[in-house]
Amino acid sequence: MKDRHEITTPETIEREVLSEPKLRPTSLHEFIGQNKVKEALKVSIEAALRRDEPLDHLLIHGPPGLGKTTLASLLAKEMGVGFRATSGPILEKPADLVGPLSNQEEGDILFIDEIHRLRPVMEEYLYPAMEDFRVEIRLAEGPKAQTMTMDVERFALVGATTRFGLLTSPMRSRFGIIQRVNFYPPEELEEIIIRSSMIMNVECAPQGAEILAKRSRGTPRIANRLLRRVRDYALVRADGTITKKVAEEALRMLEVDEYGLDEMDDRVLRTIIEKFDGGPVGAQTLAVAISEDLSTLTDVYEPFLIQEGFLMRTPRGRVATSRAYVKCGFDPPKRAGNQQEKEQLDLVD
Ligand code: ADP
């Protein structure tokens, strides 16, 4: 059961990381979609190169699996500088940052994933590094230990987050460029699938790619994952080619429905409808009811369900839409407050 649910989860799954680098685009030119973001980045790169200065600190936000890490590494490539990656939760104490910051060369990129999960003490430590390229170093342990200020090479910090709203405002204000990545339309996912299938040496018919693209939750990481699973199915149950029929059969077996929703999305919607009368229900309560943690619910499942019109976030909690009722096989309720709630959508995170 768990395995099935993992397929359409946009988060990274450890064992997959080893096989993913091959599929990662190796230049901005190869990076499909997100044209607005790419254009803005190209201008920043060009300007930094002309001024012979490091890139401005950059924040990329948006749901998991949409290419934030890839974009950051491509920036380093285009700038011709070094790239070092770390993440918010693994940086526990200032000493963890001294190494990365002091070993950098002029213009290098330091990438911090899940930057909203940095501890406050780490944020404080980063501010002077970001602004004045200075860090404090403790010369010994203990409360009375002396500290020394050290200059570091000018670098560019690239932060990525799935939760823009959780970033503190002092942190936010230190980024010169802020870009949002969005879910990909099916045509772009189709291109990504065709490109990946060529790298993986799999025969994939355009109609097969079209089916996979429509069910990838707007997310390249899921598109690649579905492609791998469908490739296996094509090999074992057909002649190895991913045709429309093979793709449909494989996805049926994997229980990925025509909207790209999986068993967990289904559980979210059914729980709201069956246990909470369609909502509103608070996110915390909903997370407990589906036995999932709150951040997985809000960062991984909700954004796509909201974008596709299955779920609404209202000031009073989550509400299942008529579309969700129909998808789950129920008659939609007649709700007077529906429109009003829709209008208030933008007021809440
Ligand atoms: P994030 O950091 O946003 O979670 P990643 O940068 O790790 O996402 O991207 C996940 C995977 O999806 C990458 O390994 C890459 O193979 C693929 N990918 C992401 N964006 C694109 C794109 N625009 N074109 C092609 N492949 C992409």
mmCIF file of C-alpha atoms and ligand atoms in Angstrom:
data_model
loop_
_atom_site.group_PDB
_atom_site.id
_atom_site.type_symbol
_atom_site.label_atom_id
_atom_site.label_comp_id
_atom_site.label_asym_id
_atom_site.label_seq_id
_atom_site.Cartn_x
_atom_site.Cartn_y
_atom_site.Cartn_z
ATOM 1 C CA MET A 1 0.000 0.000 0.000
ATOM 2 C CA LYS A 2 2.761 2.383 1.018
ATOM 3 C CA ASP A 3 4.598 1.761 -2.202
ATOM 4 C CA ARG A 4 1.589 2.752 -4.264
ATOM 5 C CA HIS A 5 1.116 5.925 -2.326
ATOM 6 C CA GLU A 6 4.754 6.862 -2.794
ATOM 7 C CA ILE A 7 4.441 6.965 -6.566
ATOM 8 C CA THR A 8 2.600 10.241 -6.770
ATOM 9 C CA THR A 9 4.201 11.832 -3.737
ATOM 10 C CA PRO A 10 6.284 14.694 -5.052
ATOM 11 C CA GLU A 11 8.817 14.479 -2.205
ATOM 12 C CA THR A 12 12.193 12.955 -2.852
ATOM 13 C CA ILE A 13 12.464 9.310 -1.993
ATOM 14 C CA GLU A 14 16.013 8.416 -0.962
ATOM 15 C CA ARG A 15 16.509 5.381 -3.163
ATOM 16 C CA GLU A 16 15.446 7.388 -6.176
ATOM 17 C CA VAL A 17 17.986 10.133 -5.705
ATOM 18 C CA LEU A 18 20.765 7.968 -7.110
ATOM 19 C CA SER A 19 18.956 7.429 -10.376
ATOM 20 C CA GLU A 20 17.673 10.993 -10.774
ATOM 21 C CA PRO A 21 20.810 12.965 -11.608
ATOM 22 C CA LYS A 22 20.909 11.439 -15.075
ATOM 23 C CA LEU A 23 17.499 12.898 -15.814
ATOM 24 C CA ARG A 24 18.295 16.301 -14.411
ATOM 25 C CA PRO A 25 18.647 18.895 -17.182
ATOM 26 C CA THR A 26 22.269 19.958 -17.564
ATOM 27 C CA SER A 27 21.697 23.488 -18.903
ATOM 28 C CA LEU A 28 19.027 26.160 -18.556
ATOM 29 C CA HIS A 29 18.314 25.576 -22.221
ATOM 30 C CA GLU A 30 17.396 21.940 -21.489
ATOM 31 C CA PHE A 31 15.218 22.935 -18.553
ATOM 32 C CA ILE A 32 11.680 22.695 -19.902
ATOM 33 C CA GLY A 33 8.978 25.202 -18.892
ATOM 34 C CA GLN A 34 8.925 27.834 -16.102
ATOM 35 C CA ASN A 35 9.675 30.394 -18.790
ATOM 36 C CA LYS A 36 9.045 33.433 -16.631
ATOM 37 C CA VAL A 37 11.453 32.187 -13.990
ATOM 38 C CA LYS A 38 14.053 31.237 -16.564
ATOM 39 C CA GLU A 39 13.868 34.652 -18.234
ATOM 40 C CA ALA A 40 14.280 36.452 -14.919
ATOM 41 C CA LEU A 41 17.230 34.248 -14.006
ATOM 42 C CA LYS A 42 18.893 34.761 -17.368
ATOM 43 C CA VAL A 43 18.736 38.538 -16.878
ATOM 44 C CA SER A 44 20.218 38.231 -13.385
ATOM 45 C CA ILE A 45 22.987 35.956 -14.636
ATOM 46 C CA GLU A 46 23.839 38.264 -17.503
ATOM 47 C CA ALA A 47 23.858 41.329 -15.252
ATOM 48 C CA ALA A 48 26.048 39.627 -12.644
ATOM 49 C CA LEU A 49 28.478 38.455 -15.309
ATOM 50 C CA ARG A 50 28.700 41.917 -16.852
ATOM 51 C CA ARG A 51 29.278 43.548 -13.481
ATOM 52 C CA ASP A 52 31.703 40.772 -12.647
ATOM 53 C CA GLU A 53 29.907 40.286 -9.368
ATOM 54 C CA PRO A 54 28.255 37.341 -7.633
ATOM 55 C CA LEU A 55 24.588 36.730 -8.317
ATOM 56 C CA ASP A 56 22.114 38.413 -5.953
ATOM 57 C CA HIS A 57 20.826 36.142 -3.205
ATOM 58 C CA LEU A 58 17.883 34.269 -4.657
ATOM 59 C CA LEU A 59 14.862 32.566 -3.165
ATOM 60 C CA ILE A 60 12.900 29.986 -5.143
ATOM 61 C CA HIS A 61 9.598 28.836 -3.724
ATOM 62 C CA GLY A 62 6.902 26.406 -4.798
ATOM 63 C CA PRO A 63 5.698 22.817 -4.294
ATOM 64 C CA PRO A 64 8.169 19.898 -4.152
ATOM 65 C CA GLY A 65 9.501 18.228 -7.301
ATOM 66 C CA LEU A 66 9.116 21.242 -9.636
ATOM 67 C CA GLY A 67 12.816 21.881 -10.248
ATOM 68 C CA LYS A 68 14.010 24.276 -7.522
ATOM 69 C CA THR A 69 17.207 22.316 -6.795
ATOM 70 C CA THR A 70 17.796 21.771 -10.494
ATOM 71 C CA LEU A 71 17.478 25.502 -11.235
ATOM 72 C CA ALA A 72 19.913 26.345 -8.444
ATOM 73 C CA SER A 73 22.536 23.952 -9.772
ATOM 74 C CA LEU A 74 22.032 25.206 -13.325
ATOM 75 C CA LEU A 75 22.605 28.768 -12.142
ATOM 76 C CA ALA A 76 26.021 27.747 -10.867
ATOM 77 C CA LYS A 77 26.755 26.109 -14.180
ATOM 78 C CA GLU A 78 25.707 29.139 -16.220
ATOM 79 C CA MET A 79 27.715 31.445 -13.964
ATOM 80 C CA GLY A 80 30.702 29.102 -14.094
ATOM 81 C CA VAL A 81 30.974 28.970 -10.293
ATOM 82 C CA GLY A 82 31.074 26.276 -7.609
ATOM 83 C CA PHE A 83 27.884 24.820 -6.100
ATOM 84 C CA ARG A 84 27.408 23.470 -2.619
ATOM 85 C CA ALA A 85 24.081 22.165 -1.312
ATOM 86 C CA THR A 86 22.777 21.760 2.199
ATOM 87 C CA SER A 87 19.384 21.969 3.853
ATOM 88 C CA GLY A 88 17.664 23.854 6.687
ATOM 89 C CA PRO A 89 17.007 20.931 9.032
ATOM 90 C CA ILE A 90 20.557 19.541 8.940
ATOM 91 C CA LEU A 91 22.184 22.832 9.895
ATOM 92 C CA GLU A 92 22.069 22.603 13.673
ATOM 93 C CA LYS A 93 24.682 25.027 14.939
ATOM 94 C CA PRO A 94 26.665 27.961 13.497
ATOM 95 C CA ALA A 95 29.780 25.788 13.286
ATOM 96 C CA ASP A 96 27.971 23.734 10.601
ATOM 97 C CA LEU A 97 28.010 26.785 8.348
ATOM 98 C CA VAL A 98 31.561 27.942 8.997
ATOM 99 C CA GLY A 99 33.040 25.267 6.720
ATOM 100 C CA PRO A 100 30.776 25.828 3.709
ATOM 101 C CA LEU A 101 31.010 29.619 4.007
ATOM 102 C CA SER A 102 34.753 29.859 4.490
ATOM 103 C CA ASN A 103 35.684 27.320 1.824
ATOM 104 C CA GLN A 104 33.828 29.104 -0.941
ATOM 105 C CA GLU A 105 35.441 30.934 -3.783
ATOM 106 C CA GLU A 106 34.287 34.336 -5.012
ATOM 107 C CA GLY A 107 30.854 34.068 -6.614
ATOM 108 C CA ASP A 108 30.129 30.458 -5.567
ATOM 109 C CA ILE A 109 26.566 29.404 -4.881
ATOM 110 C CA LEU A 110 25.472 28.038 -1.531
ATOM 111 C CA PHE A 111 22.119 26.280 -1.858
ATOM 112 C CA ILE A 112 19.967 25.806 1.225
ATOM 113 C CA ASP A 113 16.941 23.613 0.636
ATOM 114 C CA GLU A 114 13.937 23.869 2.977
ATOM 115 C CA ILE A 115 15.280 27.194 4.158
ATOM 116 C CA HIS A 116 12.076 27.826 6.152
ATOM 117 C CA ARG A 117 13.247 25.088 8.508
ATOM 118 C CA LEU A 118 16.436 26.891 9.545
ATOM 119 C CA ARG A 119 16.645 27.362 13.295
ATOM 120 C CA PRO A 120 16.472 31.021 14.452
ATOM 121 C CA VAL A 121 20.078 30.899 15.649
ATOM 122 C CA MET A 122 21.165 29.832 12.169
ATOM 123 C CA GLU A 123 19.191 32.610 10.552
ATOM 124 C CA GLU A 124 20.871 35.171 12.801
ATOM 125 C CA TYR A 125 24.189 33.709 11.837
ATOM 126 C CA LEU A 126 23.452 33.950 8.144
ATOM 127 C CA TYR A 127 22.365 37.594 8.092
ATOM 128 C CA PRO A 128 25.858 39.183 8.392
ATOM 129 C CA ALA A 129 27.191 36.552 6.000
ATOM 130 C CA MET A 130 24.556 37.487 3.418
ATOM 131 C CA GLU A 131 24.864 41.232 3.900
ATOM 132 C CA ASP A 132 28.514 41.912 4.644
ATOM 133 C CA PHE A 133 30.109 38.563 3.848
ATOM 134 C CA ARG A 134 31.243 38.170 7.432
ATOM 135 C CA VAL A 135 30.929 35.322 9.904
ATOM 136 C CA GLU A 136 31.629 35.067 13.592
ATOM 137 C CA ILE A 137 33.811 32.295 14.809
ATOM 138 C CA ARG A 138 33.984 31.079 18.389
ATOM 139 C CA LEU A 139 37.511 30.423 19.460
ATOM 140 C CA ALA A 140 36.559 27.944 22.196
ATOM 141 C CA GLU A 141 33.507 26.294 23.731
ATOM 142 C CA GLY A 142 31.562 27.746 26.648
ATOM 143 C CA PRO A 143 29.691 30.972 27.456
ATOM 144 C CA LYS A 144 32.802 33.100 27.965
ATOM 145 C CA ALA A 145 34.545 31.967 24.821
ATOM 146 C CA GLN A 146 35.944 34.749 22.653
ATOM 147 C CA THR A 147 34.634 35.282 19.189
ATOM 148 C CA MET A 148 36.365 36.561 16.116
ATOM 149 C CA THR A 149 34.870 38.061 12.976
ATOM 150 C CA MET A 150 36.124 36.691 9.712
ATOM 151 C CA ASP A 151 35.554 37.861 6.140
ATOM 152 C CA VAL A 152 34.346 35.276 3.649
ATOM 153 C CA GLU A 153 34.399 35.443 -0.133
ATOM 154 C CA ARG A 154 31.383 37.088 -1.698
ATOM 155 C CA PHE A 155 28.933 34.324 -2.515
ATOM 156 C CA ALA A 156 25.309 33.947 -3.604
ATOM 157 C CA LEU A 157 22.854 32.206 -1.355
ATOM 158 C CA VAL A 158 20.078 30.351 -3.153
ATOM 159 C CA GLY A 159 17.301 29.310 -0.803
ATOM 160 C CA ALA A 160 14.454 26.966 -1.715
ATOM 161 C CA THR A 161 11.223 26.526 0.173
ATOM 162 C CA THR A 162 7.873 24.844 -0.198
ATOM 163 C CA ARG A 163 6.444 27.212 2.445
ATOM 164 C CA PHE A 164 7.026 30.818 1.504
ATOM 165 C CA GLY A 165 4.610 31.884 4.225
ATOM 166 C CA LEU A 166 6.738 30.308 6.950
ATOM 167 C CA LEU A 167 9.849 32.265 6.084
ATOM 168 C CA THR A 168 10.563 35.057 8.575
ATOM 169 C CA SER A 169 10.344 38.543 7.129
ATOM 170 C CA PRO A 170 13.969 39.465 7.994
ATOM 171 C CA MET A 171 15.058 36.399 6.048
ATOM 172 C CA ARG A 172 12.761 37.162 3.132
ATOM 173 C CA SER A 173 13.971 40.732 2.917
ATOM 174 C CA ARG A 174 17.575 39.639 2.458
ATOM 175 C CA PHE A 175 16.910 38.038 -0.902
ATOM 176 C CA GLY A 176 17.416 40.298 -3.916
ATOM 177 C CA ILE A 177 15.423 38.007 -6.205
ATOM 178 C CA ILE A 178 12.343 35.978 -5.310
ATOM 179 C CA GLN A 179 10.879 33.552 -7.851
ATOM 180 C CA ARG A 180 7.976 31.146 -7.667
ATOM 181 C CA VAL A 181 7.852 27.878 -9.611
ATOM 182 C CA ASN A 182 4.408 26.640 -10.610
ATOM 183 C CA PHE A 183 2.870 23.303 -11.547
ATOM 184 C CA TYR A 184 3.637 22.385 -15.173
ATOM 185 C CA PRO A 185 0.935 22.182 -17.850
ATOM 186 C CA PRO A 186 0.525 18.720 -19.472
ATOM 187 C CA GLU A 187 2.236 19.809 -22.733
ATOM 188 C CA GLU A 188 5.444 20.636 -20.876
ATOM 189 C CA LEU A 189 5.315 17.451 -18.841
ATOM 190 C CA GLU A 190 4.904 15.567 -22.081
ATOM 191 C CA GLU A 191 8.139 17.121 -23.350
ATOM 192 C CA ILE A 192 9.880 16.201 -20.097
ATOM 193 C CA ILE A 193 8.641 12.606 -20.380
ATOM 194 C CA ILE A 194 9.818 12.282 -23.981
ATOM 195 C CA ARG A 195 13.209 13.699 -23.026
ATOM 196 C CA SER A 196 13.526 11.343 -20.033
ATOM 197 C CA SER A 197 12.425 8.336 -22.087
ATOM 198 C CA MET A 198 15.191 9.052 -24.582
ATOM 199 C CA ILE A 199 17.766 9.251 -21.786
ATOM 200 C CA MET A 200 16.402 5.997 -20.336
ATOM 201 C CA ASN A 201 16.358 4.353 -23.743
ATOM 202 C CA VAL A 202 12.670 3.564 -23.624
ATOM 203 C CA GLU A 203 10.369 3.700 -26.614
ATOM 204 C CA CYS A 204 7.502 6.029 -25.649
ATOM 205 C CA ALA A 205 4.755 6.878 -28.139
ATOM 206 C CA PRO A 206 3.467 10.493 -28.029
ATOM 207 C CA GLN A 207 0.022 9.242 -26.948
ATOM 208 C CA GLY A 208 1.641 7.253 -24.147
ATOM 209 C CA ALA A 209 3.536 10.349 -22.986
ATOM 210 C CA GLU A 210 0.304 12.349 -23.150
ATOM 211 C CA ILE A 211 -1.430 9.932 -20.777
ATOM 212 C CA LEU A 212 1.482 10.007 -18.314
ATOM 213 C CA ALA A 213 1.720 13.806 -18.509
ATOM 214 C CA LYS A 214 -1.933 14.278 -17.588
ATOM 215 C CA ARG A 215 -1.533 12.143 -14.496
ATOM 216 C CA SER A 216 1.692 13.538 -13.111
ATOM 217 C CA ARG A 217 0.185 16.148 -10.776
ATOM 218 C CA GLY A 218 1.882 18.911 -12.736
ATOM 219 C CA THR A 219 5.204 17.694 -11.306
ATOM 220 C CA PRO A 220 8.313 16.586 -13.255
ATOM 221 C CA ARG A 221 9.554 14.393 -10.409
ATOM 222 C CA ILE A 222 6.290 12.430 -10.530
ATOM 223 C CA ALA A 223 6.359 12.309 -14.333
ATOM 224 C CA ASN A 224 9.798 10.688 -14.198
ATOM 225 C CA ARG A 225 8.692 8.285 -11.487
ATOM 226 C CA LEU A 226 5.593 7.222 -13.408
ATOM 227 C CA LEU A 227 7.717 6.782 -16.505
ATOM 228 C CA ARG A 228 10.040 4.371 -14.677
ATOM 229 C CA ARG A 229 7.159 2.313 -13.343
ATOM 230 C CA VAL A 230 5.332 2.228 -16.666
ATOM 231 C CA ARG A 231 8.564 1.289 -18.446
ATOM 232 C CA ASP A 232 8.784 -1.799 -16.196
ATOM 233 C CA TYR A 233 5.182 -2.667 -16.936
ATOM 234 C CA ALA A 234 5.753 -2.244 -20.691
ATOM 235 C CA LEU A 235 8.712 -4.572 -20.515
ATOM 236 C CA VAL A 236 6.978 -7.311 -18.571
ATOM 237 C CA ARG A 237 3.421 -7.128 -19.930
ATOM 238 C CA ALA A 238 4.029 -5.810 -23.487
ATOM 239 C CA ASP A 239 6.869 -5.436 -25.955
ATOM 240 C CA GLY A 240 8.656 -2.649 -24.087
ATOM 241 C CA THR A 241 7.019 0.272 -25.916
ATOM 242 C CA ILE A 242 4.897 2.674 -23.895
ATOM 243 C CA THR A 243 1.807 3.039 -26.044
ATOM 244 C CA LYS A 244 -1.436 4.717 -24.994
ATOM 245 C CA LYS A 245 -2.913 1.329 -24.074
ATOM 246 C CA VAL A 246 0.136 0.211 -22.098
ATOM 247 C CA ALA A 247 0.243 3.537 -20.218
ATOM 248 C CA GLU A 248 -3.446 3.301 -19.349
ATOM 249 C CA GLU A 249 -3.192 -0.286 -18.159
ATOM 250 C CA ALA A 250 -0.073 0.373 -16.106
ATOM 251 C CA LEU A 251 -1.603 3.420 -14.424
ATOM 252 C CA ARG A 252 -4.738 1.460 -13.664
ATOM 253 C CA MET A 253 -2.587 -1.164 -11.994
ATOM 254 C CA LEU A 254 -0.760 1.555 -10.043
ATOM 255 C CA GLU A 255 -4.137 3.074 -9.075
ATOM 256 C CA VAL A 256 -3.291 6.523 -10.408
ATOM 257 C CA ASP A 257 -6.588 7.927 -11.631
ATOM 258 C CA GLU A 258 -7.367 10.119 -14.626
ATOM 259 C CA TYR A 259 -6.650 13.312 -12.673
ATOM 260 C CA GLY A 260 -3.301 11.996 -11.406
ATOM 261 C CA LEU A 261 -4.728 11.650 -7.921
ATOM 262 C CA ASP A 262 -3.646 8.676 -5.868
ATOM 263 C CA GLU A 263 -4.955 6.771 -2.898
ATOM 264 C CA MET A 264 -3.782 9.433 -0.422
ATOM 265 C CA ASP A 265 -5.474 12.305 -2.274
ATOM 266 C CA ASP A 266 -8.572 10.191 -2.342
ATOM 267 C CA ARG A 267 -8.298 9.633 1.403
ATOM 268 C CA VAL A 268 -7.982 13.401 2.038
ATOM 269 C CA LEU A 269 -11.117 14.163 0.023
ATOM 270 C CA ARG A 270 -13.167 11.238 1.327
ATOM 271 C CA THR A 271 -12.275 12.052 4.912
ATOM 272 C CA ILE A 272 -13.500 15.629 4.545
ATOM 273 C CA ILE A 273 -16.693 14.463 2.865
ATOM 274 C CA GLU A 274 -17.500 11.416 5.000
ATOM 275 C CA LYS A 275 -16.211 12.412 8.422
ATOM 276 C CA PHE A 276 -16.616 16.181 8.382
ATOM 277 C CA ASP A 277 -19.657 16.666 6.212
ATOM 278 C CA GLY A 278 -17.598 18.209 3.436
ATOM 279 C CA GLY A 279 -15.924 20.694 5.807
ATOM 280 C CA PRO A 280 -14.868 23.179 6.872
ATOM 281 C CA VAL A 281 -12.375 21.217 8.921
ATOM 282 C CA GLY A 282 -9.123 22.530 10.400
ATOM 283 C CA ALA A 283 -5.878 21.337 8.784
ATOM 284 C CA GLN A 284 -4.573 19.888 12.056
ATOM 285 C CA THR A 285 -7.733 17.870 12.645
ATOM 286 C CA LEU A 286 -7.704 16.660 9.066
ATOM 287 C CA ALA A 287 -4.042 15.614 9.324
ATOM 288 C CA VAL A 288 -4.830 13.537 12.429
ATOM 289 C CA ALA A 289 -7.857 11.973 10.745
ATOM 290 C CA ILE A 290 -5.775 10.788 7.786
ATOM 291 C CA SER A 291 -2.771 9.848 9.983
ATOM 292 C CA GLU A 292 -0.401 12.096 8.104
ATOM 293 C CA ASP A 293 1.739 14.936 9.346
ATOM 294 C CA LEU A 294 0.486 18.438 8.988
ATOM 295 C CA SER A 295 3.287 19.672 6.731
ATOM 296 C CA THR A 296 2.902 16.726 4.339
ATOM 297 C CA LEU A 297 -0.788 17.507 4.099
ATOM 298 C CA THR A 298 -0.299 21.228 3.543
ATOM 299 C CA ASP A 299 2.869 21.158 1.381
ATOM 300 C CA VAL A 300 2.496 17.965 -0.610
ATOM 301 C CA TYR A 301 -1.191 17.151 -1.028
ATOM 302 C CA GLU A 302 -3.123 20.362 -0.708
ATOM 303 C CA PRO A 303 -1.472 22.583 -3.346
ATOM 304 C CA PHE A 304 -2.402 20.275 -6.213
ATOM 305 C CA LEU A 305 -5.876 19.480 -4.869
ATOM 306 C CA ILE A 306 -6.495 23.229 -4.571
ATOM 307 C CA GLN A 307 -5.104 24.046 -8.006
ATOM 308 C CA GLU A 308 -7.270 21.346 -9.582
ATOM 309 C CA GLY A 309 -10.366 22.605 -7.780
ATOM 310 C CA PHE A 310 -10.998 19.657 -5.436
ATOM 311 C CA LEU A 311 -10.302 21.491 -2.223
ATOM 312 C CA MET A 312 -10.655 25.006 -0.861
ATOM 313 C CA ARG A 313 -8.828 26.666 1.993
ATOM 314 C CA THR A 314 -11.221 28.959 3.783
ATOM 315 C CA PRO A 315 -10.831 31.000 6.976
ATOM 316 C CA ARG A 316 -12.780 28.306 8.827
ATOM 317 C CA GLY A 317 -10.902 25.324 7.425
ATOM 318 C CA ARG A 318 -10.691 22.993 4.460
ATOM 319 C CA VAL A 319 -13.763 22.411 2.323
ATOM 320 C CA ALA A 320 -14.355 19.717 -0.311
ATOM 321 C CA THR A 321 -15.690 21.206 -3.566
ATOM 322 C CA SER A 322 -18.500 19.811 -5.710
ATOM 323 C CA ARG A 323 -15.805 18.412 -8.003
ATOM 324 C CA ALA A 324 -14.430 16.386 -5.100
ATOM 325 C CA TYR A 325 -17.898 14.968 -4.359
ATOM 326 C CA VAL A 326 -18.328 13.905 -7.963
ATOM 327 C CA LYS A 327 -14.825 12.413 -8.123
ATOM 328 C CA CYS A 328 -15.503 10.347 -5.005
ATOM 329 C CA GLY A 329 -18.877 9.188 -6.366
ATOM 330 C CA PHE A 330 -21.197 11.335 -4.229
ATOM 331 C CA ASP A 331 -23.884 13.849 -5.180
ATOM 332 C CA PRO A 332 -22.567 17.369 -4.603
ATOM 333 C CA PRO A 333 -24.264 19.214 -1.710
ATOM 334 C CA LYS A 334 -26.176 22.452 -2.183
ATOM 335 C CA ARG A 335 -24.130 24.898 -0.180
ATOM 336 C CA ALA A 336 -25.184 28.520 0.148
ATOM 337 C CA GLY A 337 -21.841 29.704 1.511
ATOM 338 C CA ASN A 338 -19.834 28.165 -1.283
ATOM 339 C CA GLN A 339 -19.351 31.265 -3.383
ATOM 340 C CA GLN A 340 -18.523 33.452 -0.443
ATOM 341 C CA GLU A 341 -15.919 30.979 0.737
ATOM 342 C CA LYS A 342 -14.391 30.921 -2.701
ATOM 343 C CA GLU A 343 -14.028 34.670 -2.628
ATOM 344 C CA GLN A 344 -12.209 34.522 0.683
ATOM 345 C CA LEU A 345 -9.772 31.959 -0.613
ATOM 346 C CA ASP A 346 -6.932 34.388 -1.122
ATOM 347 C CA LEU A 347 -7.166 35.737 2.391
ATOM 348 C CA VAL A 348 -5.724 32.683 4.090
ATOM 349 C CA ASP A 349 -2.575 30.647 3.741
HETATM 350 P P1 ADP B 1 12.622 20.435 -6.162
HETATM 351 O O1 ADP B 1 13.993 20.915 -5.722
HETATM 352 O O2 ADP B 1 11.702 21.561 -6.543
HETATM 353 O O3 ADP B 1 11.982 19.477 -5.202
HETATM 354 P P2 ADP B 1 14.141 19.042 -8.238
HETATM 355 O O4 ADP B 1 14.970 20.142 -8.812
HETATM 356 O O5 ADP B 1 14.823 18.096 -7.304
HETATM 357 O O6 ADP B 1 12.821 19.623 -7.540
HETATM 358 O O7 ADP B 1 13.492 18.255 -9.490
HETATM 359 C C1 ADP B 1 13.033 16.931 -9.379
HETATM 360 C C2 ADP B 1 13.391 16.142 -10.622
HETATM 361 O O8 ADP B 1 12.505 16.508 -11.655
HETATM 362 C C3 ADP B 1 14.792 16.417 -11.156
HETATM 363 O O9 ADP B 1 15.691 15.407 -10.825
HETATM 364 C C4 ADP B 1 14.658 16.464 -12.652
HETATM 365 O O10 ADP B 1 14.977 15.198 -13.176
HETATM 366 C C5 ADP B 1 13.198 16.690 -12.884
HETATM 367 N N1 ADP B 1 12.894 18.045 -13.374
HETATM 368 C C6 ADP B 1 12.474 19.094 -12.630
HETATM 369 N N2 ADP B 1 12.201 20.150 -13.399
HETATM 370 C C7 ADP B 1 12.453 19.788 -14.661
HETATM 371 C C8 ADP B 1 12.337 20.455 -15.938
HETATM 372 N N3 ADP B 1 11.883 21.695 -16.012
HETATM 373 N N4 ADP B 1 12.692 19.781 -17.051
HETATM 374 C C9 ADP B 1 13.116 18.490 -16.959
HETATM 375 N N5 ADP B 1 13.229 17.807 -15.791
HETATM 376 C C10 ADP B 1 12.904 18.429 -14.663
#
